[in-house]
Amino acid sequence: MRVGVLALQGAFREHLLMLGSLGVDTCKVTKSEHLAGLDALILPGGESTAMVRIAAGTGLFATLREHMAGGLPVFGTCAGLILLADRLSDDSLGGYDRLGGLDVTVARNAYGRQRESFTTPLTVHGLDEPVEGTFIRAPQILELGPDTEVLARHDDVPVLVRQGSIWGASFHPELGTDGRIHAEFLHHLGAAV
Ligand code: GLN
């Protein structure tokens, strides 16, 4: 199993380390060519405005959408969720191309500013013990399409969702040493991690 991590900006190293600790082969994705042969892709947290600007004009997102249409599983965390959301509550990313593919409406920065960052235990579908979710200028999921399944909530608001093999989290499962959410994602793809 080979999993790519979008490495334009943000917390891609943490995802690479987490995947490595699970014994998965990894590679950084910065160009369309890097998508060939991947079994899955992770879109990290960071700053979505920077990511869409860096990707603009490279063709990377258009190629990635083709791979997603062909069944490539993708997991977007925090800014990565913003890239995947079919709808944003405002037009703060301007006319920049995003990916879409996850039938949710997301509000950027809805959990507050950097200094309002917090961690909280989350009960995650399929896991026996809660995970500690870290929220940093996190996006909030406002609406879900009918095919989007909720895997975890915080204060009744969905924070981990999936639509088939497209997963999104408003928090950062790559921070710390708990790899259970990555492992869950990979299990759903049939990986024996
Ligand atoms: N607030 C960031 C954005 O809008 C996301 C924050 C994060 O990824 N921690 O892109």
XYZ file of C-alpha atoms and ligand atoms in Angstrom:
203
model
C 0.000 0.000 0.000
C 1.331 3.406 -0.994
C -0.257 6.567 0.352
C 0.549 10.066 -0.872
C 0.343 13.235 1.178
C -0.318 16.546 -0.553
C 2.814 18.504 0.304
C 2.147 22.012 -1.004
C 1.959 23.550 2.478
C 0.957 22.698 6.036
C 1.239 19.630 8.268
C 2.251 17.114 5.611
C 5.338 15.903 7.515
C 3.213 14.870 10.481
C 0.970 12.785 8.200
C 4.008 11.186 6.533
C 5.408 10.270 9.968
C 2.064 8.903 11.159
C 1.657 6.765 8.038
C 5.267 5.611 8.328
C 4.636 4.547 11.935
C 1.799 2.372 10.612
C 4.206 0.681 8.203
C 2.739 2.294 5.084
C 4.869 3.415 2.115
C 4.453 7.127 1.578
C 5.309 9.833 -0.905
C 4.927 13.592 -1.076
C 2.579 14.863 -3.767
C 3.359 18.243 -5.275
C 2.721 17.516 -8.971
C 0.171 15.641 -11.073
C 2.743 12.942 -11.944
C 3.086 12.011 -8.266
C -0.522 10.763 -8.190
C 0.151 7.763 -10.422
C 0.019 4.433 -8.631
C -1.208 5.731 -5.267
C -3.659 3.674 -3.196
C -4.853 6.745 -1.270
C -4.060 10.409 -0.697
C -4.121 12.585 2.412
C -4.735 16.337 2.254
C -3.192 17.889 5.367
C -4.153 20.789 7.571
C -2.466 24.109 7.126
C -3.751 27.134 5.274
C -6.207 26.431 2.492
C -5.710 29.891 0.968
C -1.999 29.119 0.517
C -2.721 25.639 -0.872
C -5.166 26.822 -3.541
C -2.782 29.603 -4.595
C 0.196 27.247 -4.867
C -1.867 24.706 -6.820
C -3.379 27.308 -9.168
C -2.273 26.872 -12.754
C -0.395 23.593 -12.092
C -3.201 21.263 -13.198
C -2.693 19.262 -9.984
C -6.256 19.623 -8.682
C -7.797 18.811 -12.088
C -5.710 15.631 -12.307
C -6.549 14.767 -8.718
C -10.278 15.136 -9.442
C -9.853 12.635 -12.296
C -8.151 10.184 -9.936
C -10.946 10.691 -7.378
C -13.550 10.051 -10.082
C -11.593 6.872 -10.834
C -11.925 5.822 -7.178
C -8.805 7.189 -5.455
C -9.600 7.352 -1.707
C -8.823 10.738 -0.150
C -8.762 11.914 3.465
C -8.765 15.686 4.068
C -7.930 17.015 7.527
C -8.751 20.589 8.553
C -7.576 22.722 5.582
C -7.744 19.464 3.590
C -11.442 19.189 4.498
C -11.909 22.731 3.160
C -10.384 21.647 -0.160
C -12.719 18.638 -0.349
C -15.963 20.346 0.661
C -18.469 20.701 -2.155
C -19.627 24.000 -0.620
C -18.087 26.728 1.562
C -20.282 29.069 3.606
C -18.415 32.097 2.229
C -16.303 32.923 -0.799
C -13.111 33.626 1.163
C -11.086 31.434 -1.188
C -12.113 33.743 -4.009
C -12.107 32.310 -7.473
C -9.394 29.745 -6.722
C -10.015 26.173 -7.778
C -10.631 23.715 -4.942
C -11.236 20.000 -5.260
C -14.751 19.260 -4.004
C -15.907 15.667 -3.881
C -17.305 15.546 -0.341
C -20.974 16.492 -0.052
C -20.687 18.892 2.895
C -20.963 22.620 3.536
C -18.061 23.962 5.590
C -17.449 27.268 7.362
C -13.750 28.180 7.529
C -12.292 29.196 10.918
C -15.661 28.628 12.624
C -14.049 27.190 15.788
C -12.296 30.504 16.402
C -8.829 31.940 16.139
C -5.432 30.375 16.815
C -5.584 31.241 20.537
C -8.965 29.503 20.780
C -7.416 26.198 19.677
C -8.467 23.281 21.885
C -8.266 19.535 22.314
C -11.195 17.375 23.279
C -11.906 13.651 23.535
C -13.932 12.378 20.580
C -15.886 9.163 20.404
C -15.179 7.745 16.972
C -17.344 5.152 15.285
C -15.457 1.845 15.203
C -12.956 2.748 17.956
C -13.304 1.423 21.511
C -11.599 4.348 23.265
C -11.969 8.078 22.489
C -9.287 9.908 20.526
C -7.998 13.337 21.531
C -9.046 15.725 18.759
C -6.958 18.880 18.226
C -8.847 21.817 16.680
C -6.743 24.712 15.312
C -8.590 27.494 13.458
C -10.758 24.604 12.439
C -13.491 24.537 9.840
C -16.971 23.543 10.957
C -19.208 21.194 9.015
C -22.570 22.951 8.717
C -24.515 20.609 6.435
C -24.166 17.071 5.159
C -25.478 15.407 2.048
C -27.579 12.233 2.387
C -24.685 9.907 1.504
C -22.286 11.410 4.021
C -21.869 9.310 7.152
C -20.863 10.862 10.488
C -18.060 9.001 12.304
C -17.542 11.475 15.158
C -19.224 14.563 16.596
C -18.206 17.331 18.966
C -21.096 19.130 20.709
C -23.467 17.462 18.234
C -21.589 18.891 15.247
C -20.009 16.354 12.852
C -16.195 16.511 12.962
C -15.281 13.276 11.153
C -17.313 12.204 8.133
C -17.025 9.996 5.115
C -18.757 9.602 1.807
C -17.602 6.271 0.464
C -13.822 6.453 0.390
C -13.675 10.244 0.727
C -13.078 11.168 4.367
C -12.940 14.564 6.044
C -11.979 15.685 9.567
C -12.198 19.196 10.971
C -9.457 18.359 13.501
C -5.852 17.091 13.205
C -5.538 13.283 13.633
C -1.874 13.513 12.553
C -0.788 15.417 15.695
C 0.480 13.319 18.575
C 1.173 9.613 18.387
C -2.317 8.124 18.114
C -2.587 6.607 14.646
C -5.994 4.974 15.095
C -7.916 7.312 12.788
C -5.379 6.870 9.991
C -5.556 3.123 10.601
C -9.381 3.218 10.403
C -9.211 5.049 7.071
C -6.717 2.490 5.757
C -8.766 -0.459 7.096
C -11.745 0.786 5.121
C -9.543 0.556 2.024
C -8.734 -3.033 2.874
C -5.227 -2.401 4.224
C -3.926 -4.724 6.924
C -2.292 -2.026 9.097
N -8.073 27.974 9.054
C -7.355 27.194 8.083
C -7.911 27.424 6.686
O -8.863 28.081 6.533
C -7.407 25.717 8.420
C -6.712 25.488 9.738
C -5.983 24.190 9.834
O -5.797 23.452 8.878
N -5.527 23.959 11.028
O -7.358 26.916 5.748
